[in-house]
Every structure is written in structure tokens, then in C-alpha cells.
């Protein structure tokens, strides 16, 4: 889960490309893009993400 939190932190706090973020955390650039899209479409804020526990965070970004 730390990988997801780090990805979200980089999306919020930097202007790095999806590829650069993916490279730095060892993920796919498509995954970073999908998470970025979810954040934008859901109007999620950095504060709201930090308030979520791991289970809630996973449900938000990996719906069943």
C-alpha cells in the first residue's frame, strides 16, 4: 500500500509525468495515469486521501 500512497503523493505534489512517477516507484505509467484520472474525476484532495486507511484507499482506487 505504500507504493499507492507514494504514487498519490507524487501526483499531488509534483508536476512529473506519469512515466517519471511510474519509473520512480516501479509501476506502470498506465497505472499512474488511471490513478490520476480517478483523482481528477472524483475531485479527491490530498487531505481526503491521507485521512483514509489502507482498506478505504484500496476500495477507492481498485473498485470490485
Short mmCIF file of N, CA and C in Angstrom, two decimals:
data_model
loop_
_atom_site.label_atom_id
_atom_site.label_comp_id
_atom_site.label_asym_id
_atom_site.label_seq_id
_atom_site.Cartn_x
_atom_site.Cartn_y
_atom_site.Cartn_z
N UNK A 1 0.83 -1.19 0.00
CA UNK A 1 0.00 0.00 0.00
C UNK A 1 0.87 1.25 0.00
N UNK A 2 2.07 1.14 0.49
CA UNK A 2 2.95 2.31 0.50
C UNK A 2 3.23 2.80 -0.91
N UNK A 3 3.27 1.89 -1.86
CA UNK A 3 3.51 2.25 -3.26
C UNK A 3 2.37 3.13 -3.78
N UNK A 4 1.15 2.76 -3.43
CA UNK A 4 -0.01 3.54 -3.85
C UNK A 4 0.01 4.92 -3.20
N UNK A 5 0.29 4.97 -1.92
CA UNK A 5 0.35 6.26 -1.23
C UNK A 5 1.45 7.15 -1.81
N UNK A 6 2.59 6.56 -2.13
CA UNK A 6 3.69 7.34 -2.72
C UNK A 6 3.29 7.85 -4.11
N UNK A 7 2.62 7.02 -4.89
CA UNK A 7 2.17 7.44 -6.21
C UNK A 7 1.20 8.62 -6.10
N UNK A 8 0.26 8.52 -5.19
CA UNK A 8 -0.72 9.59 -5.00
C UNK A 8 -0.03 10.86 -4.50
N UNK A 9 0.92 10.70 -3.60
CA UNK A 9 1.67 11.86 -3.09
C UNK A 9 2.39 12.57 -4.23
N UNK A 10 3.03 11.81 -5.11
CA UNK A 10 3.75 12.40 -6.24
C UNK A 10 2.80 13.06 -7.24
N UNK A 11 1.63 12.48 -7.43
CA UNK A 11 0.63 13.08 -8.33
C UNK A 11 0.22 14.45 -7.79
N UNK A 12 -0.02 14.52 -6.48
CA UNK A 12 -0.47 15.78 -5.88
C UNK A 12 0.64 16.83 -5.77
N UNK A 13 1.84 16.40 -5.41
CA UNK A 13 2.87 17.36 -5.03
C UNK A 13 3.88 17.70 -6.12
N UNK A 14 3.85 17.01 -7.23
CA UNK A 14 4.82 17.30 -8.28
C UNK A 14 4.10 17.51 -9.61
N UNK A 15 4.85 18.01 -10.56
CA UNK A 15 4.30 18.13 -11.91
C UNK A 15 4.97 17.11 -12.84
N UNK A 16 5.47 16.02 -12.25
CA UNK A 16 6.13 14.98 -13.03
C UNK A 16 5.12 14.25 -13.92
N UNK A 17 5.63 13.75 -15.02
CA UNK A 17 4.79 12.98 -15.93
C UNK A 17 4.45 11.63 -15.32
N UNK A 18 3.44 10.99 -15.90
CA UNK A 18 3.06 9.65 -15.45
C UNK A 18 4.24 8.69 -15.57
N UNK A 19 4.98 8.80 -16.65
CA UNK A 19 6.13 7.91 -16.86
C UNK A 19 7.20 8.13 -15.79
N UNK A 20 7.47 9.37 -15.44
CA UNK A 20 8.50 9.68 -14.45
C UNK A 20 8.09 9.15 -13.07
N UNK A 21 6.83 9.36 -12.72
CA UNK A 21 6.33 8.85 -11.44
C UNK A 21 6.40 7.32 -11.43
N UNK A 22 5.95 6.71 -12.51
CA UNK A 22 5.97 5.25 -12.62
C UNK A 22 7.39 4.71 -12.47
N UNK A 23 8.31 5.36 -13.11
CA UNK A 23 9.71 4.94 -13.05
C UNK A 23 10.25 5.03 -11.62
N UNK A 24 9.88 6.08 -10.91
CA UNK A 24 10.42 6.28 -9.57
C UNK A 24 9.85 5.31 -8.54
N UNK A 25 8.65 4.78 -8.77
CA UNK A 25 8.06 3.86 -7.79
C UNK A 25 7.98 2.42 -8.29
N UNK A 26 8.37 2.19 -9.53
CA UNK A 26 8.35 0.83 -10.07
C UNK A 26 6.96 0.36 -10.45
N UNK A 27 6.20 1.24 -11.09
CA UNK A 27 4.85 0.90 -11.53
C UNK A 27 4.72 1.20 -13.02
N UNK A 28 3.60 0.84 -13.59
CA UNK A 28 3.31 1.11 -14.98
C UNK A 28 2.82 2.56 -15.13
N UNK A 29 3.22 3.21 -16.22
CA UNK A 29 2.73 4.58 -16.45
C UNK A 29 1.22 4.58 -16.68
N UNK A 30 0.68 3.48 -17.18
CA UNK A 30 -0.77 3.38 -17.36
C UNK A 30 -1.49 3.37 -16.01
N UNK A 31 -0.89 2.73 -15.04
CA UNK A 31 -1.47 2.70 -13.69
C UNK A 31 -1.47 4.10 -13.09
N UNK A 32 -0.37 4.81 -13.23
CA UNK A 32 -0.29 6.18 -12.73
C UNK A 32 -1.35 7.04 -13.42
N UNK A 33 -1.49 6.87 -14.71
CA UNK A 33 -2.50 7.62 -15.46
C UNK A 33 -3.91 7.32 -15.00
N UNK A 34 -4.17 6.04 -14.71
CA UNK A 34 -5.50 5.65 -14.24
C UNK A 34 -5.79 6.26 -12.87
N UNK A 35 -4.81 6.24 -11.99
CA UNK A 35 -4.99 6.83 -10.67
C UNK A 35 -5.17 8.34 -10.78
N UNK A 36 -4.41 8.97 -11.65
CA UNK A 36 -4.54 10.41 -11.85
C UNK A 36 -5.94 10.76 -12.35
N UNK A 37 -6.46 9.93 -13.26
CA UNK A 37 -7.80 10.16 -13.80
C UNK A 37 -8.86 9.99 -12.71
N UNK A 38 -8.72 8.97 -11.88
CA UNK A 38 -9.67 8.76 -10.78
C UNK A 38 -9.66 9.96 -9.84
N UNK A 39 -8.48 10.45 -9.52
CA UNK A 39 -8.35 11.62 -8.64
C UNK A 39 -9.07 12.82 -9.24
N UNK A 40 -8.85 13.07 -10.53
CA UNK A 40 -9.46 14.24 -11.17
C UNK A 40 -10.97 14.09 -11.29
N UNK A 41 -11.45 12.91 -11.67
CA UNK A 41 -12.88 12.71 -11.86
C UNK A 41 -13.65 12.71 -10.54
N UNK A 42 -13.00 12.28 -9.48
CA UNK A 42 -13.67 12.18 -8.18
C UNK A 42 -13.46 13.40 -7.29
N UNK A 43 -12.71 14.38 -7.79
CA UNK A 43 -12.40 15.58 -7.00
C UNK A 43 -11.81 15.23 -5.64
N UNK A 44 -10.90 14.27 -5.65
CA UNK A 44 -10.23 13.84 -4.43
C UNK A 44 -9.13 14.84 -4.11
N UNK A 45 -9.00 15.15 -2.82
CA UNK A 45 -7.94 16.05 -2.38
C UNK A 45 -6.87 15.26 -1.65
N UNK A 46 -5.71 15.86 -1.53
CA UNK A 46 -4.62 15.21 -0.81
C UNK A 46 -5.01 14.95 0.64
N UNK A 47 -5.72 15.88 1.24
CA UNK A 47 -6.15 15.73 2.63
C UNK A 47 -7.12 14.56 2.78
N UNK A 48 -8.04 14.42 1.83
CA UNK A 48 -9.00 13.32 1.94
C UNK A 48 -8.32 11.96 1.78
N UNK A 49 -7.27 11.90 0.97
CA UNK A 49 -6.55 10.64 0.79
C UNK A 49 -5.78 10.28 2.05
N UNK A 50 -5.15 11.26 2.68
CA UNK A 50 -4.37 10.96 3.89
C UNK A 50 -5.27 10.53 5.05
N UNK A 51 -6.54 10.90 5.00
CA UNK A 51 -7.47 10.52 6.06
C UNK A 51 -7.96 9.09 5.91
N UNK A 52 -7.74 8.47 4.76
CA UNK A 52 -8.22 7.12 4.51
C UNK A 52 -7.24 6.07 5.03
N UNK A 53 -7.79 4.98 5.56
CA UNK A 53 -6.93 3.87 5.93
C UNK A 53 -6.67 3.04 4.66
N UNK A 54 -5.83 2.03 4.77
CA UNK A 54 -5.43 1.25 3.60
C UNK A 54 -6.61 0.56 2.91
N UNK A 55 -7.55 0.04 3.68
CA UNK A 55 -8.71 -0.63 3.10
C UNK A 55 -9.58 0.35 2.32
N UNK A 56 -9.80 1.52 2.87
CA UNK A 56 -10.60 2.53 2.19
C UNK A 56 -9.90 3.03 0.94
N UNK A 57 -8.60 3.20 1.03
CA UNK A 57 -7.82 3.67 -0.11
C UNK A 57 -7.89 2.65 -1.25
N UNK A 58 -7.73 1.38 -0.92
CA UNK A 58 -7.81 0.34 -1.94
C UNK A 58 -9.20 0.30 -2.59
N UNK A 59 -10.25 0.44 -1.79
CA UNK A 59 -11.61 0.45 -2.33
C UNK A 59 -11.84 1.63 -3.27
N UNK A 60 -11.22 2.74 -2.98
CA UNK A 60 -11.38 3.93 -3.80
C UNK A 60 -10.71 3.76 -5.17
N UNK A 61 -9.52 3.18 -5.18
CA UNK A 61 -8.76 3.09 -6.42
C UNK A 61 -8.85 1.74 -7.11
N UNK A 62 -9.34 0.73 -6.41
CA UNK A 62 -9.48 -0.60 -7.02
C UNK A 62 -10.87 -1.15 -6.73
N UNK A 63 -11.89 -0.52 -7.30
CA UNK A 63 -13.25 -0.98 -7.03
C UNK A 63 -13.47 -2.39 -7.62
N UNK A 64 -14.30 -3.17 -6.95
CA UNK A 64 -14.55 -4.54 -7.41
C UNK A 64 -15.63 -4.59 -8.44
#
